[in-house]
mmCIF file of C-alpha atoms in Angstrom:
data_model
loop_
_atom_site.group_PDB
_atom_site.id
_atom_site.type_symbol
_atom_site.label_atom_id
_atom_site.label_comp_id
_atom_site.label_asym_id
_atom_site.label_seq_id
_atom_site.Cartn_x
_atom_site.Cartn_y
_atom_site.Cartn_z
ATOM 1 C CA UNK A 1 -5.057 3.748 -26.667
ATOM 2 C CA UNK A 2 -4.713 0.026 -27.109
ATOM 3 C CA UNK A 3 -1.281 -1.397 -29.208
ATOM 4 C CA UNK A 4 -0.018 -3.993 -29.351
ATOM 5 C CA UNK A 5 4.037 -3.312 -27.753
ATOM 6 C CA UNK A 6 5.163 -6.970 -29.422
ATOM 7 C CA UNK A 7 5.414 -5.145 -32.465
ATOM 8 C CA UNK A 8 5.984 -1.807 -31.128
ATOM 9 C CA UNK A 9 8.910 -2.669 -28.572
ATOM 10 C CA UNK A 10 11.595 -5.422 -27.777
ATOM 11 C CA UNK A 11 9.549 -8.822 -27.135
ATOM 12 C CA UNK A 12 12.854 -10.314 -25.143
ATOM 13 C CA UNK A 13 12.527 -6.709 -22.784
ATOM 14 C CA UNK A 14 8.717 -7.009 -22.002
ATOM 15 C CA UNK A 15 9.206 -10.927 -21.056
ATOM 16 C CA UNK A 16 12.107 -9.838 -19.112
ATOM 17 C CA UNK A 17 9.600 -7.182 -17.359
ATOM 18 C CA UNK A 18 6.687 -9.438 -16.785
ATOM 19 C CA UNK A 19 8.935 -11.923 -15.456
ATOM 20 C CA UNK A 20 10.179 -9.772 -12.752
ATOM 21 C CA UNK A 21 6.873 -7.955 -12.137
ATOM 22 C CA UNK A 22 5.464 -11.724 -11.427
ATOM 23 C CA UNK A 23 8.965 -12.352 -9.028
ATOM 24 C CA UNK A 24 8.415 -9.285 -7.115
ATOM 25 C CA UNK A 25 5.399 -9.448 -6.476
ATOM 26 C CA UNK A 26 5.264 -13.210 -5.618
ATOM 27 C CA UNK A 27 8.282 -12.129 -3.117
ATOM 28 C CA UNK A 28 6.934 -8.978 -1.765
ATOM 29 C CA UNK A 29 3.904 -11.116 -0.740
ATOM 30 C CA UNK A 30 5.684 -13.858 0.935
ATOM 31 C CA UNK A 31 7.694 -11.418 3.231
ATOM 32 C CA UNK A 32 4.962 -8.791 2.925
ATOM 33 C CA UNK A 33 7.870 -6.262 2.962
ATOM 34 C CA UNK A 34 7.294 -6.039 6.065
ATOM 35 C CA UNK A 35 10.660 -4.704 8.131
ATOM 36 C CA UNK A 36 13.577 -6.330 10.459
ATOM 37 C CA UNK A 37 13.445 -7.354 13.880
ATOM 38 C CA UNK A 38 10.375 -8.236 15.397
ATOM 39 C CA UNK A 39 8.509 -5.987 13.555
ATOM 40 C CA UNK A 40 8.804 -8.018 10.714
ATOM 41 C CA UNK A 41 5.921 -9.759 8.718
ATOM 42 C CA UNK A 42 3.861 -8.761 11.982
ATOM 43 C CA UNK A 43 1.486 -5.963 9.750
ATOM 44 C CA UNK A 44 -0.353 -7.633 6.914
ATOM 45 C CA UNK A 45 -0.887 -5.788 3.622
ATOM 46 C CA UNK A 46 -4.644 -4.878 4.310
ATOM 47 C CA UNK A 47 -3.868 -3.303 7.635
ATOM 48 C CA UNK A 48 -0.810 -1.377 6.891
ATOM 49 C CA UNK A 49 -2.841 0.687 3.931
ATOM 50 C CA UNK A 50 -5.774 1.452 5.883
ATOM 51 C CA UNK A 51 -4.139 2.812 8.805
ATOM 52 C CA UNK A 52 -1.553 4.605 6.679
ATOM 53 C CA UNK A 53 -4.673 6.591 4.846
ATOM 54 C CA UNK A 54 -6.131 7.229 8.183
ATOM 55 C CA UNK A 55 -3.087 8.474 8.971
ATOM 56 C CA UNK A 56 -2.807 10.426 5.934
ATOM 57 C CA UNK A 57 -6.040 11.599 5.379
ATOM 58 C CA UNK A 58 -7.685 11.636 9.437
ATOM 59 C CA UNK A 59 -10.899 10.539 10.387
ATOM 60 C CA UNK A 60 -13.481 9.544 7.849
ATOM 61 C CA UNK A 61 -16.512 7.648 7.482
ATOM 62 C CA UNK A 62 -16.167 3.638 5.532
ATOM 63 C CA UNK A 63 -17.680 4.993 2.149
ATOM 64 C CA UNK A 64 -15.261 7.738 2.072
ATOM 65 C CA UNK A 65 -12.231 5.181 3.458
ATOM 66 C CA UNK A 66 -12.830 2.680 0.584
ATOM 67 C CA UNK A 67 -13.296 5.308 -2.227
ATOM 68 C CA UNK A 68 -10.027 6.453 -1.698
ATOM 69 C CA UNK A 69 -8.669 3.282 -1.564
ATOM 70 C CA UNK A 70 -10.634 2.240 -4.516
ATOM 71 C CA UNK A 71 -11.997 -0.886 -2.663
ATOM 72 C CA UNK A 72 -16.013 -1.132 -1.800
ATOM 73 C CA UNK A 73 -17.444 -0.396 1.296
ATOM 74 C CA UNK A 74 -18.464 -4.013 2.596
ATOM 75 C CA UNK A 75 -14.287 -4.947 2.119
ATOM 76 C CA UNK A 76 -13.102 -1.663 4.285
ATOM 77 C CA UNK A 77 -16.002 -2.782 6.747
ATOM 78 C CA UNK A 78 -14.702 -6.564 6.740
ATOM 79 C CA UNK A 79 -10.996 -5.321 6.987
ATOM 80 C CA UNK A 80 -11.465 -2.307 9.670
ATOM 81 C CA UNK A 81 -13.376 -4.811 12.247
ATOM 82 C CA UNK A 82 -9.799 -6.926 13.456
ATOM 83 C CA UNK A 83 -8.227 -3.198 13.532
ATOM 84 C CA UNK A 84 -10.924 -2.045 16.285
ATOM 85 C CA UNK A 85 -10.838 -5.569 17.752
ATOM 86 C CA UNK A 86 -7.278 -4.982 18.486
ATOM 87 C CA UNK A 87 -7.648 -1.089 19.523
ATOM 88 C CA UNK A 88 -5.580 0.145 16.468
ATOM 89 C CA UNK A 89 -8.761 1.563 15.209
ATOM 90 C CA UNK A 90 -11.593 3.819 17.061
ATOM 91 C CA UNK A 91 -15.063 4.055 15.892
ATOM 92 C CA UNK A 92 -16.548 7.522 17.027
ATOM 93 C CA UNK A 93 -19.649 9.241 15.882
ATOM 94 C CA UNK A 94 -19.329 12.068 13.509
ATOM 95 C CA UNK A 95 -19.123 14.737 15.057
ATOM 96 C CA UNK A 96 -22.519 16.945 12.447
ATOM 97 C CA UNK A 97 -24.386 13.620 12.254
ATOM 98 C CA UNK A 98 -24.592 11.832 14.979
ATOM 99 C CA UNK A 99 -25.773 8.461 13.635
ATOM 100 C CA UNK A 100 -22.801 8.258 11.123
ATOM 101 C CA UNK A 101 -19.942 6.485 12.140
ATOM 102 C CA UNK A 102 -16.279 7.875 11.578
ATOM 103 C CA UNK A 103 -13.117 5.618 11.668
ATOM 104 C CA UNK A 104 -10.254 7.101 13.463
ATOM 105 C CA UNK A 105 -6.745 5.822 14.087
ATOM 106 C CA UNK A 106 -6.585 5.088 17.735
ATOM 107 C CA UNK A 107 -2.915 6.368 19.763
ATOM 108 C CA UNK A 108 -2.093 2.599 19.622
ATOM 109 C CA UNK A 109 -2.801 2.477 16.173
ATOM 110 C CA UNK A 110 -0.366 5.538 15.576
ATOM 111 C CA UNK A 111 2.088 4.091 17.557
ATOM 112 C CA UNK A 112 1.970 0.456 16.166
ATOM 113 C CA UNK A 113 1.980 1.903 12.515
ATOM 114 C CA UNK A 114 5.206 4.430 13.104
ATOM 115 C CA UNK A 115 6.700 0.735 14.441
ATOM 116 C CA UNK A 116 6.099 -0.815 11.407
ATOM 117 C CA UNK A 117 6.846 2.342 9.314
ATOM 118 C CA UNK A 118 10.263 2.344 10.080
ATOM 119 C CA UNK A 119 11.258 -1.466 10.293
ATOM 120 C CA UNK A 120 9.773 -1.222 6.645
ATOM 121 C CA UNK A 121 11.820 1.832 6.145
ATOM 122 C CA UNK A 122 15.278 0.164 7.760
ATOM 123 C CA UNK A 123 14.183 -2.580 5.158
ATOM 124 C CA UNK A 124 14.502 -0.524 2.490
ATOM 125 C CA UNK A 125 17.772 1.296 3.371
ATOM 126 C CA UNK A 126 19.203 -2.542 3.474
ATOM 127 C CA UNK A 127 18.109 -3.700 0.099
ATOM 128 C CA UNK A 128 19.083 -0.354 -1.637
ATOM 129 C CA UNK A 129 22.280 -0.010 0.681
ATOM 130 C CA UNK A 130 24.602 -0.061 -2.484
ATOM 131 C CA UNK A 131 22.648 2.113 -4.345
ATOM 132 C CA UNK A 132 22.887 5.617 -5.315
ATOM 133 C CA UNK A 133 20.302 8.676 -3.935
ATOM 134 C CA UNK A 134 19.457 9.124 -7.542
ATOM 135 C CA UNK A 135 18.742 4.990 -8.115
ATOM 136 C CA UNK A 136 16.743 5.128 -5.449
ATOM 137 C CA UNK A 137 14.771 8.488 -6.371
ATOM 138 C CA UNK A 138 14.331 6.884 -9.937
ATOM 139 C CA UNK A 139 13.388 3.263 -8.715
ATOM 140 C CA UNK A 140 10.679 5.433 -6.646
ATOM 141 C CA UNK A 141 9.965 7.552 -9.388
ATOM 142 C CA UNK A 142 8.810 4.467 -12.427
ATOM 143 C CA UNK A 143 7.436 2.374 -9.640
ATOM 144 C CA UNK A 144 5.035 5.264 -9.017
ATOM 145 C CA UNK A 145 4.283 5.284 -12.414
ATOM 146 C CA UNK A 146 3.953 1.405 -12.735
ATOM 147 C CA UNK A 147 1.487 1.848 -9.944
ATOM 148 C CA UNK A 148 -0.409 4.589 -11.397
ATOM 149 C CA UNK A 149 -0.442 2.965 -15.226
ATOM 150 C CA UNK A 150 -1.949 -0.306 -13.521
ATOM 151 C CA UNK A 151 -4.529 1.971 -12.109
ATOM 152 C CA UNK A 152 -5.563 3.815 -14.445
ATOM 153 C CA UNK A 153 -6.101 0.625 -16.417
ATOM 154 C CA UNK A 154 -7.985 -0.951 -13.837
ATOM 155 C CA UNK A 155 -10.037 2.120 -13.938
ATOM 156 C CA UNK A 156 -10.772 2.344 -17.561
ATOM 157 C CA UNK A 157 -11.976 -1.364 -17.402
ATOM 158 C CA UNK A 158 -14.485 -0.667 -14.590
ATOM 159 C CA UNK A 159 -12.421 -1.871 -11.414
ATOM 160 C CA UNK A 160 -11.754 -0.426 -8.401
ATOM 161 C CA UNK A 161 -9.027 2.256 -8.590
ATOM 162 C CA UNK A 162 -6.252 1.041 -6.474
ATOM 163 C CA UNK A 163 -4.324 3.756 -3.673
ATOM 164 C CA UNK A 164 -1.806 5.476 -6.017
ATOM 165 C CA UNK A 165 -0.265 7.703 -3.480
ATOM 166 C CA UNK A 166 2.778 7.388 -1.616
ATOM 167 C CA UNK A 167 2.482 5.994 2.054
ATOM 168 C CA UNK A 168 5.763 6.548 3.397
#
């Protein structure tokens, strides 16, 4: 389903849309999103999504980790290491195959990430204050979409799939 939307839609609209796509996420990188207080910019990007799908999802092995977060095994491996380093992350042994290794999210890890969870969620509330429930619920709703559009691309041109669910 390839078209070109320059002849299809308003030129002026779709600059105006790649323009802020670039701004946001040029912004949402340099604070990471990532809360108030002293929770703030303390979680990077990486981190945050792999113990939310722990969270999410419980205990799994690295193959089944990275294809759910469309990312290949040798990145999730590279990327779960610090997390077990630090003791927000326990390796354990499965428990029907005792040579395969399951990643788990440690009590500190579920502690750390509700911390960060809701200085992202305070966050939120602050930059949508003056908005209305059903702003928000429709911001939520296209951004979704946006997310799941770009990966569903990425997918038909051979990439990785990137997370598409929600992570609270």
């Amino acid at each position: 389903m390839s078209m070109d939307m320059t002849t299809v839609g308003d030129t002026g609209l779709l600059d105006t849309l790649q323009h802020e796509v670039a701004v946001f996420a040029r912004r949402a990188e340099q604070t990471r999103l990532g809360g108030v207080g002293q929770v703030r910019n303390s979680m990077d990007r990486a981190a945050y999504l792999l113990l939310n799908r722990l969270d999410k999802e419980g205990p799994m092995g690295v193959k089944a980790l990275a294809a759910s977060m469309g990312i290949d095994s040798s990145t999730v491996t590279r990327q779960v290491a610090p997390l077990v380093d630090t003791g927000l992350v326990k390796r354990t042994s499965h428990p029907e195959d005792g040579r395969a290794v399951v990643l788990q999210l440690s009590p500190r890890g579920q502690a750390r990430l509700d911390e960060v969870r809701s200085s992202r969620r305070q966050l939120m509330a602050e930059l949508t204050h003056d908005w209305a429930p059903e702003e928000r619920e429709a911001f939520c709703t296209l951004l979704t979409r946006f997310n799941g559009a770009l990966s569903a691309r990425q997918a038909a041109h051979g990439g990785p799939v990137a997370e598409s669910q929600p992570t609270s």
